[in-house]
Amino acid sequence: VILYDHPASANCLKARVLLRQLGLPFELVTVDFFVGATRRPEHLARNPDGRVPVLELDSGEQIPESGAILLHLGEGTPLLPAAGLGRTRVYQWLFFEQNQVEAGLAVARFMALTGRDKTMPEVFADRLAKGRGALQALARGLADERPFIAGDEYSVADIALHAYVHCGADAGADPREHEAVAAWLARVEATPGFVNDLAPIPASGLVT
Ligand SMILES: N[C@@H](CCC(=O)N[C@@H](CS)C(=O)NCC(=O)O)C(=O)O
């Protein structure tokens, strides 16, 4: 398989973590969104929404959206429960990740690390508040003392949430202020084969 990727994207990190934990061989192709490469025709043909990650299967089929990639690769593995309430819990947290964590914390972090917090302070404050709310919700979700977010077993929902939660302090929202979140992050990072190779945002991403 090919992963159309960017090393500084935590949405892409989700797919890299799962591919490695499943021991699947893959080729990484960087699509540099800092120079507009995600919006060129060849990438829009892979993903109508013009973003990474996109997973290309050996059949040539292409799968955009980090959550869809996790679900596709997780099928039939211990990281995705069989259909039923267990799987529904995984969906619950995957949708939460996209609506609250990705749209709040991830955007606030990107803005803070690229100087857009200064050029668009009201947008930044809004996204940061949303991100802080997401961390509080996650802490409540972990308060039942089960080890992982969807229950007793590590799942693709943990991989999805880890991506932008673990680096929330970059946005000014430290996830480790919540004891339950800190302990969960440590458990996720200790799962076999977990590699966090999220790269720093390149200088070309900074607003001048
Ligand atoms: N909902 C998508 C979001 C993907 C996304 O926002 N990707 C960013 C990088 S983290 C991107 O490709 N941005 C470039 C662009 O918008 O052109 C997912 O979860 O995969």
PDB file of C-alpha atoms and ligand atoms in Angstrom:
ATOM      1  CA  VAL A   1       0.000   0.000   0.000  1.00  0.00           C
ATOM      2  CA  ILE A   2       1.000   3.650  -0.409  1.00  0.00           C
ATOM      3  CA  LEU A   3       0.314   6.309   2.204  1.00  0.00           C
ATOM      4  CA  TYR A   4       0.122   9.823   0.785  1.00  0.00           C
ATOM      5  CA  ASP A   5       1.423  11.588   3.826  1.00  0.00           C
ATOM      6  CA  HIS A   6       3.066  14.569   5.438  1.00  0.00           C
ATOM      7  CA  PRO A   7       5.503  13.903   8.305  1.00  0.00           C
ATOM      8  CA  ALA A   8       4.228  16.923  10.315  1.00  0.00           C
ATOM      9  CA  SER A   9       0.560  15.923  10.042  1.00  0.00           C
ATOM     10  CA  ALA A  10      -0.901  14.109  13.034  1.00  0.00           C
ATOM     11  CA  ASN A  11      -3.842  13.026  10.867  1.00  0.00           C
ATOM     12  CA  CYS A  12      -1.215  11.116   8.866  1.00  0.00           C
ATOM     13  CA  LEU A  13       0.475   9.945  12.080  1.00  0.00           C
ATOM     14  CA  LYS A  14      -2.704   7.972  12.889  1.00  0.00           C
ATOM     15  CA  ALA A  15      -2.284   5.889   9.725  1.00  0.00           C
ATOM     16  CA  ARG A  16       1.477   5.456  10.234  1.00  0.00           C
ATOM     17  CA  VAL A  17       0.937   4.220  13.809  1.00  0.00           C
ATOM     18  CA  LEU A  18      -1.638   1.633  12.746  1.00  0.00           C
ATOM     19  CA  LEU A  19       0.274   0.400   9.683  1.00  0.00           C
ATOM     20  CA  ARG A  20       3.341  -0.167  11.863  1.00  0.00           C
ATOM     21  CA  GLN A  21       1.428  -1.797  14.711  1.00  0.00           C
ATOM     22  CA  LEU A  22      -0.203  -4.199  12.257  1.00  0.00           C
ATOM     23  CA  GLY A  23       3.186  -4.928  10.683  1.00  0.00           C
ATOM     24  CA  LEU A  24       1.951  -3.984   7.196  1.00  0.00           C
ATOM     25  CA  PRO A  25       4.618  -2.905   4.716  1.00  0.00           C
ATOM     26  CA  PHE A  26       3.893   0.514   3.193  1.00  0.00           C
ATOM     27  CA  GLU A  27       5.449   3.192   1.037  1.00  0.00           C
ATOM     28  CA  LEU A  28       5.306   6.823   2.189  1.00  0.00           C
ATOM     29  CA  VAL A  29       4.812   9.557  -0.412  1.00  0.00           C
ATOM     30  CA  THR A  30       4.984  13.105   0.970  1.00  0.00           C
ATOM     31  CA  VAL A  31       2.420  15.550  -0.414  1.00  0.00           C
ATOM     32  CA  ASP A  32       3.668  18.950   0.771  1.00  0.00           C
ATOM     33  CA  PHE A  33       0.559  20.905   1.670  1.00  0.00           C
ATOM     34  CA  PHE A  34       2.709  23.852   2.753  1.00  0.00           C
ATOM     35  CA  VAL A  35       3.427  24.470  -0.935  1.00  0.00           C
ATOM     36  CA  GLY A  36      -0.107  23.667  -2.100  1.00  0.00           C
ATOM     37  CA  ALA A  37       0.590  20.137  -3.353  1.00  0.00           C
ATOM     38  CA  THR A  38      -2.639  18.772  -1.813  1.00  0.00           C
ATOM     39  CA  ARG A  39      -4.724  20.986  -4.117  1.00  0.00           C
ATOM     40  CA  ARG A  40      -3.038  19.981  -7.388  1.00  0.00           C
ATOM     41  CA  PRO A  41      -5.087  17.916  -9.857  1.00  0.00           C
ATOM     42  CA  GLU A  42      -3.169  14.686  -9.235  1.00  0.00           C
ATOM     43  CA  HIS A  43      -3.942  14.840  -5.510  1.00  0.00           C
ATOM     44  CA  LEU A  44      -7.532  16.028  -5.957  1.00  0.00           C
ATOM     45  CA  ALA A  45      -7.975  12.858  -8.041  1.00  0.00           C
ATOM     46  CA  ARG A  46      -6.962  10.850  -4.958  1.00  0.00           C
ATOM     47  CA  ASN A  47      -9.101  12.858  -2.527  1.00  0.00           C
ATOM     48  CA  PRO A  48     -11.884  15.216  -3.673  1.00  0.00           C
ATOM     49  CA  ASP A  49     -11.272  17.153  -0.430  1.00  0.00           C
ATOM     50  CA  GLY A  50      -7.605  17.755  -1.299  1.00  0.00           C
ATOM     51  CA  ARG A  51      -5.975  16.676   1.967  1.00  0.00           C
ATOM     52  CA  VAL A  52      -3.716  14.011   3.418  1.00  0.00           C
ATOM     53  CA  PRO A  53      -3.705  11.247   4.536  1.00  0.00           C
ATOM     54  CA  VAL A  54      -4.829   9.134   1.590  1.00  0.00           C
ATOM     55  CA  LEU A  55      -4.215   5.380   1.606  1.00  0.00           C
ATOM     56  CA  GLU A  56      -3.799   3.694  -1.764  1.00  0.00           C
ATOM     57  CA  LEU A  57      -4.501  -0.027  -1.742  1.00  0.00           C
ATOM     58  CA  ASP A  58      -2.645  -2.513  -3.935  1.00  0.00           C
ATOM     59  CA  SER A  59      -5.845  -2.650  -6.047  1.00  0.00           C
ATOM     60  CA  GLY A  60      -5.374   1.065  -6.825  1.00  0.00           C
ATOM     61  CA  GLU A  61      -8.426   2.109  -4.747  1.00  0.00           C
ATOM     62  CA  GLN A  62      -7.785   5.247  -2.697  1.00  0.00           C
ATOM     63  CA  ILE A  63      -9.119   5.965   0.795  1.00  0.00           C
ATOM     64  CA  PRO A  64      -9.027   9.545   2.165  1.00  0.00           C
ATOM     65  CA  GLU A  65      -9.958  10.553   5.743  1.00  0.00           C
ATOM     66  CA  SER A  66      -7.892   9.293   8.650  1.00  0.00           C
ATOM     67  CA  GLY A  67     -10.904   7.698  10.364  1.00  0.00           C
ATOM     68  CA  ALA A  68     -11.871   5.769   7.236  1.00  0.00           C
ATOM     69  CA  ILE A  69      -8.279   4.567   6.847  1.00  0.00           C
ATOM     70  CA  LEU A  70      -8.178   3.365  10.469  1.00  0.00           C
ATOM     71  CA  LEU A  71     -11.485   1.528  10.072  1.00  0.00           C
ATOM     72  CA  HIS A  72     -10.435  -0.075   6.793  1.00  0.00           C
ATOM     73  CA  LEU A  73      -7.070  -1.277   8.072  1.00  0.00           C
ATOM     74  CA  GLY A  74      -8.484  -2.261  11.467  1.00  0.00           C
ATOM     75  CA  GLU A  75     -11.126  -4.580  10.011  1.00  0.00           C
ATOM     76  CA  GLY A  76     -10.581  -8.161  11.179  1.00  0.00           C
ATOM     77  CA  THR A  77      -7.868  -7.172  13.679  1.00  0.00           C
ATOM     78  CA  PRO A  78      -8.074  -6.908  17.505  1.00  0.00           C
ATOM     79  CA  LEU A  79      -8.023  -3.098  17.144  1.00  0.00           C
ATOM     80  CA  LEU A  80     -11.596  -3.002  15.811  1.00  0.00           C
ATOM     81  CA  PRO A  81     -14.335  -4.948  17.612  1.00  0.00           C
ATOM     82  CA  ALA A  82     -16.847  -6.962  15.575  1.00  0.00           C
ATOM     83  CA  ALA A  83     -20.150  -5.271  14.698  1.00  0.00           C
ATOM     84  CA  GLY A  84     -22.221  -4.467  17.769  1.00  0.00           C
ATOM     85  CA  LEU A  85     -21.995  -2.141  20.731  1.00  0.00           C
ATOM     86  CA  GLY A  86     -18.222  -2.555  21.068  1.00  0.00           C
ATOM     87  CA  ARG A  87     -17.711  -1.270  17.539  1.00  0.00           C
ATOM     88  CA  THR A  88     -20.272   1.484  18.085  1.00  0.00           C
ATOM     89  CA  ARG A  89     -18.171   2.786  20.986  1.00  0.00           C
ATOM     90  CA  VAL A  90     -15.215   3.018  18.590  1.00  0.00           C
ATOM     91  CA  TYR A  91     -17.360   4.997  16.120  1.00  0.00           C
ATOM     92  CA  GLN A  92     -18.551   7.260  18.948  1.00  0.00           C
ATOM     93  CA  TRP A  93     -14.989   8.342  19.771  1.00  0.00           C
ATOM     94  CA  LEU A  94     -13.865   8.533  16.144  1.00  0.00           C
ATOM     95  CA  PHE A  95     -16.690  10.992  15.402  1.00  0.00           C
ATOM     96  CA  PHE A  96     -15.893  12.948  18.576  1.00  0.00           C
ATOM     97  CA  GLU A  97     -12.251  13.126  17.496  1.00  0.00           C
ATOM     98  CA  GLN A  98     -13.166  14.708  14.184  1.00  0.00           C
ATOM     99  CA  ASN A  99     -15.766  17.116  15.549  1.00  0.00           C
ATOM    100  CA  GLN A 100     -14.063  18.296  18.725  1.00  0.00           C
ATOM    101  CA  VAL A 101     -10.391  17.354  18.810  1.00  0.00           C
ATOM    102  CA  GLU A 102      -9.501  17.743  15.146  1.00  0.00           C
ATOM    103  CA  ALA A 103     -11.647  20.819  14.552  1.00  0.00           C
ATOM    104  CA  GLY A 104     -10.615  22.451  17.852  1.00  0.00           C
ATOM    105  CA  LEU A 105      -7.303  21.339  19.307  1.00  0.00           C
ATOM    106  CA  ALA A 106      -5.612  20.469  16.008  1.00  0.00           C
ATOM    107  CA  VAL A 107      -6.527  23.777  14.383  1.00  0.00           C
ATOM    108  CA  ALA A 108      -5.473  25.768  17.478  1.00  0.00           C
ATOM    109  CA  ARG A 109      -2.132  23.931  17.529  1.00  0.00           C
ATOM    110  CA  PHE A 110      -1.525  24.578  13.839  1.00  0.00           C
ATOM    111  CA  MET A 111      -2.338  28.259  14.341  1.00  0.00           C
ATOM    112  CA  ALA A 112      -0.072  28.583  17.397  1.00  0.00           C
ATOM    113  CA  LEU A 113       2.886  26.861  15.720  1.00  0.00           C
ATOM    114  CA  THR A 114       2.633  28.845  12.485  1.00  0.00           C
ATOM    115  CA  GLY A 115       1.928  32.328  13.874  1.00  0.00           C
ATOM    116  CA  ARG A 116      -1.710  32.349  12.804  1.00  0.00           C
ATOM    117  CA  ASP A 117      -2.742  32.783  16.463  1.00  0.00           C
ATOM    118  CA  LYS A 118      -1.412  36.356  16.114  1.00  0.00           C
ATOM    119  CA  THR A 119      -2.922  37.126  12.708  1.00  0.00           C
ATOM    120  CA  MET A 120      -6.350  35.621  13.543  1.00  0.00           C
ATOM    121  CA  PRO A 121      -6.647  35.917  17.360  1.00  0.00           C
ATOM    122  CA  GLU A 122     -10.427  35.529  17.537  1.00  0.00           C
ATOM    123  CA  VAL A 123     -10.429  32.347  15.475  1.00  0.00           C
ATOM    124  CA  PHE A 124      -7.556  31.031  17.589  1.00  0.00           C
ATOM    125  CA  ALA A 125      -9.358  31.750  20.880  1.00  0.00           C
ATOM    126  CA  ASP A 126     -12.473  29.995  19.599  1.00  0.00           C
ATOM    127  CA  ARG A 127     -10.579  26.873  18.477  1.00  0.00           C
ATOM    128  CA  LEU A 128      -8.549  26.743  21.687  1.00  0.00           C
ATOM    129  CA  ALA A 129     -11.704  26.948  23.814  1.00  0.00           C
ATOM    130  CA  LYS A 130     -13.191  24.108  21.759  1.00  0.00           C
ATOM    131  CA  GLY A 131      -9.972  22.112  22.206  1.00  0.00           C
ATOM    132  CA  ARG A 132      -9.984  22.646  25.977  1.00  0.00           C
ATOM    133  CA  GLY A 133     -13.605  21.488  26.082  1.00  0.00           C
ATOM    134  CA  ALA A 134     -12.624  18.383  24.128  1.00  0.00           C
ATOM    135  CA  LEU A 135      -9.921  17.517  26.677  1.00  0.00           C
ATOM    136  CA  GLN A 136     -12.435  17.885  29.505  1.00  0.00           C
ATOM    137  CA  ALA A 137     -14.861  15.621  27.655  1.00  0.00           C
ATOM    138  CA  LEU A 138     -12.119  13.065  27.045  1.00  0.00           C
ATOM    139  CA  ALA A 139     -11.215  13.123  30.748  1.00  0.00           C
ATOM    140  CA  ARG A 140     -14.868  12.451  31.605  1.00  0.00           C
ATOM    141  CA  GLY A 141     -14.908   9.635  29.053  1.00  0.00           C
ATOM    142  CA  LEU A 142     -11.903   8.047  30.753  1.00  0.00           C
ATOM    143  CA  ALA A 143     -13.266   8.491  34.276  1.00  0.00           C
ATOM    144  CA  ASP A 144     -14.753   4.982  34.355  1.00  0.00           C
ATOM    145  CA  GLU A 145     -11.167   3.748  34.849  1.00  0.00           C
ATOM    146  CA  ARG A 146     -11.280   1.362  31.933  1.00  0.00           C
ATOM    147  CA  PRO A 147      -7.847   1.410  30.317  1.00  0.00           C
ATOM    148  CA  PHE A 148      -8.790   2.552  26.819  1.00  0.00           C
ATOM    149  CA  ILE A 149     -11.321   5.011  25.464  1.00  0.00           C
ATOM    150  CA  ALA A 150     -13.724   2.488  23.918  1.00  0.00           C
ATOM    151  CA  GLY A 151     -13.437   0.023  26.814  1.00  0.00           C
ATOM    152  CA  ASP A 152     -11.042  -2.634  28.006  1.00  0.00           C
ATOM    153  CA  GLU A 153      -9.231  -3.108  24.716  1.00  0.00           C
ATOM    154  CA  TYR A 154      -6.890  -0.807  22.775  1.00  0.00           C
ATOM    155  CA  SER A 155      -8.593   0.208  19.516  1.00  0.00           C
ATOM    156  CA  VAL A 156      -8.285   2.477  16.488  1.00  0.00           C
ATOM    157  CA  ALA A 157     -10.206   5.105  18.507  1.00  0.00           C
ATOM    158  CA  ASP A 158      -7.220   5.396  20.857  1.00  0.00           C
ATOM    159  CA  ILE A 159      -4.892   5.896  17.878  1.00  0.00           C
ATOM    160  CA  ALA A 160      -7.149   8.609  16.438  1.00  0.00           C
ATOM    161  CA  LEU A 161      -7.474  10.513  19.709  1.00  0.00           C
ATOM    162  CA  HIS A 162      -3.814  10.248  20.652  1.00  0.00           C
ATOM    163  CA  ALA A 163      -2.750  12.079  17.475  1.00  0.00           C
ATOM    164  CA  TYR A 164      -3.801  15.617  18.418  1.00  0.00           C
ATOM    165  CA  VAL A 165      -4.366  15.124  22.151  1.00  0.00           C
ATOM    166  CA  HIS A 166      -0.761  14.198  22.981  1.00  0.00           C
ATOM    167  CA  CYS A 167       0.584  17.467  21.540  1.00  0.00           C
ATOM    168  CA  GLY A 168      -2.206  19.749  22.799  1.00  0.00           C
ATOM    169  CA  ALA A 169       0.271  21.692  24.949  1.00  0.00           C
ATOM    170  CA  ASP A 170       1.660  23.158  21.697  1.00  0.00           C
ATOM    171  CA  ALA A 171      -1.690  24.981  21.417  1.00  0.00           C
ATOM    172  CA  GLY A 172      -1.751  25.982  25.090  1.00  0.00           C
ATOM    173  CA  ALA A 173      -4.054  23.157  26.196  1.00  0.00           C
ATOM    174  CA  ASP A 174      -1.964  20.623  28.123  1.00  0.00           C
ATOM    175  CA  PRO A 175      -3.723  17.240  28.110  1.00  0.00           C
ATOM    176  CA  ARG A 176      -1.586  16.070  31.046  1.00  0.00           C
ATOM    177  CA  GLU A 177      -3.373  18.539  33.339  1.00  0.00           C
ATOM    178  CA  HIS A 178      -6.061  15.842  33.390  1.00  0.00           C
ATOM    179  CA  GLU A 179      -4.757  12.883  35.369  1.00  0.00           C
ATOM    180  CA  ALA A 180      -6.944  10.352  33.547  1.00  0.00           C
ATOM    181  CA  VAL A 181      -5.817  11.661  30.135  1.00  0.00           C
ATOM    182  CA  ALA A 182      -2.140  11.603  31.144  1.00  0.00           C
ATOM    183  CA  ALA A 183      -2.408   7.981  32.295  1.00  0.00           C
ATOM    184  CA  TRP A 184      -4.298   6.981  29.140  1.00  0.00           C
ATOM    185  CA  LEU A 185      -1.681   8.674  26.887  1.00  0.00           C
ATOM    186  CA  ALA A 186       1.050   6.691  28.653  1.00  0.00           C
ATOM    187  CA  ARG A 187      -0.890   3.431  28.159  1.00  0.00           C
ATOM    188  CA  VAL A 188      -1.457   4.153  24.461  1.00  0.00           C
ATOM    189  CA  GLU A 189       2.206   5.015  23.875  1.00  0.00           C
ATOM    190  CA  ALA A 190       3.245   1.788  25.646  1.00  0.00           C
ATOM    191  CA  THR A 191       1.259  -0.494  23.313  1.00  0.00           C
ATOM    192  CA  PRO A 192       3.507  -2.851  21.294  1.00  0.00           C
ATOM    193  CA  GLY A 193       5.067  -1.247  18.224  1.00  0.00           C
ATOM    194  CA  PHE A 194       3.699   2.254  18.915  1.00  0.00           C
ATOM    195  CA  VAL A 195       5.955   4.780  17.150  1.00  0.00           C
ATOM    196  CA  ASN A 196       5.318   8.514  17.353  1.00  0.00           C
ATOM    197  CA  ASP A 197       7.350  10.059  14.534  1.00  0.00           C
ATOM    198  CA  LEU A 198       5.381  13.323  14.246  1.00  0.00           C
ATOM    199  CA  ALA A 199       7.779  15.866  12.702  1.00  0.00           C
ATOM    200  CA  PRO A 200       7.922  19.572  13.543  1.00  0.00           C
ATOM    201  CA  ILE A 201       6.105  21.995  11.237  1.00  0.00           C
ATOM    202  CA  PRO A 202       8.591  23.212   8.606  1.00  0.00           C
ATOM    203  CA  ALA A 203       9.633  26.856   8.366  1.00  0.00           C
ATOM    204  CA  SER A 204       7.687  27.102   5.084  1.00  0.00           C
ATOM    205  CA  GLY A 205       4.473  26.800   7.165  1.00  0.00           C
ATOM    206  CA  LEU A 206       5.098  29.954   9.190  1.00  0.00           C
ATOM    207  CA  VAL A 207       3.238  33.165   8.385  1.00  0.00           C
ATOM    208  CA  THR A 208       5.568  36.092   8.000  1.00  0.00           C
TER     209      THR A 208
HETATM  210  N1  LIG B   1     -10.702  15.019   8.286  1.00  0.00           N
HETATM  211  C1  LIG B   1      -9.450  14.792   7.640  1.00  0.00           C
HETATM  212  C2  LIG B   1      -8.564  16.010   7.812  1.00  0.00           C
HETATM  213  C3  LIG B   1      -7.298  15.925   6.994  1.00  0.00           C
HETATM  214  C4  LIG B   1      -6.498  17.206   7.052  1.00  0.00           C
HETATM  215  O1  LIG B   1      -6.974  18.247   7.546  1.00  0.00           O
HETATM  216  N2  LIG B   1      -5.269  17.132   6.533  1.00  0.00           N
HETATM  217  C5  LIG B   1      -4.406  18.298   6.475  1.00  0.00           C
HETATM  218  C6  LIG B   1      -3.051  17.955   7.077  1.00  0.00           C
HETATM  219  S1  LIG B   1      -3.171  17.597   8.799  1.00  0.00           S
HETATM  220  C7  LIG B   1      -4.186  18.688   5.026  1.00  0.00           C
HETATM  221  O2  LIG B   1      -4.007  17.849   4.185  1.00  0.00           O
HETATM  222  N3  LIG B   1      -4.179  20.002   4.752  1.00  0.00           N
HETATM  223  C8  LIG B   1      -3.823  20.485   3.463  1.00  0.00           C
HETATM  224  C9  LIG B   1      -4.917  21.194   2.748  1.00  0.00           C
HETATM  225  O3  LIG B   1      -5.967  21.464   3.373  1.00  0.00           O
HETATM  226  O4  LIG B   1      -4.689  21.468   1.563  1.00  0.00           O
HETATM  227  C10 LIG B   1      -8.762  13.537   8.215  1.00  0.00           C
HETATM  228  O5  LIG B   1      -9.048  13.192   9.380  1.00  0.00           O
HETATM  229  O6  LIG B   1      -8.007  12.883   7.500  1.00  0.00           O
END
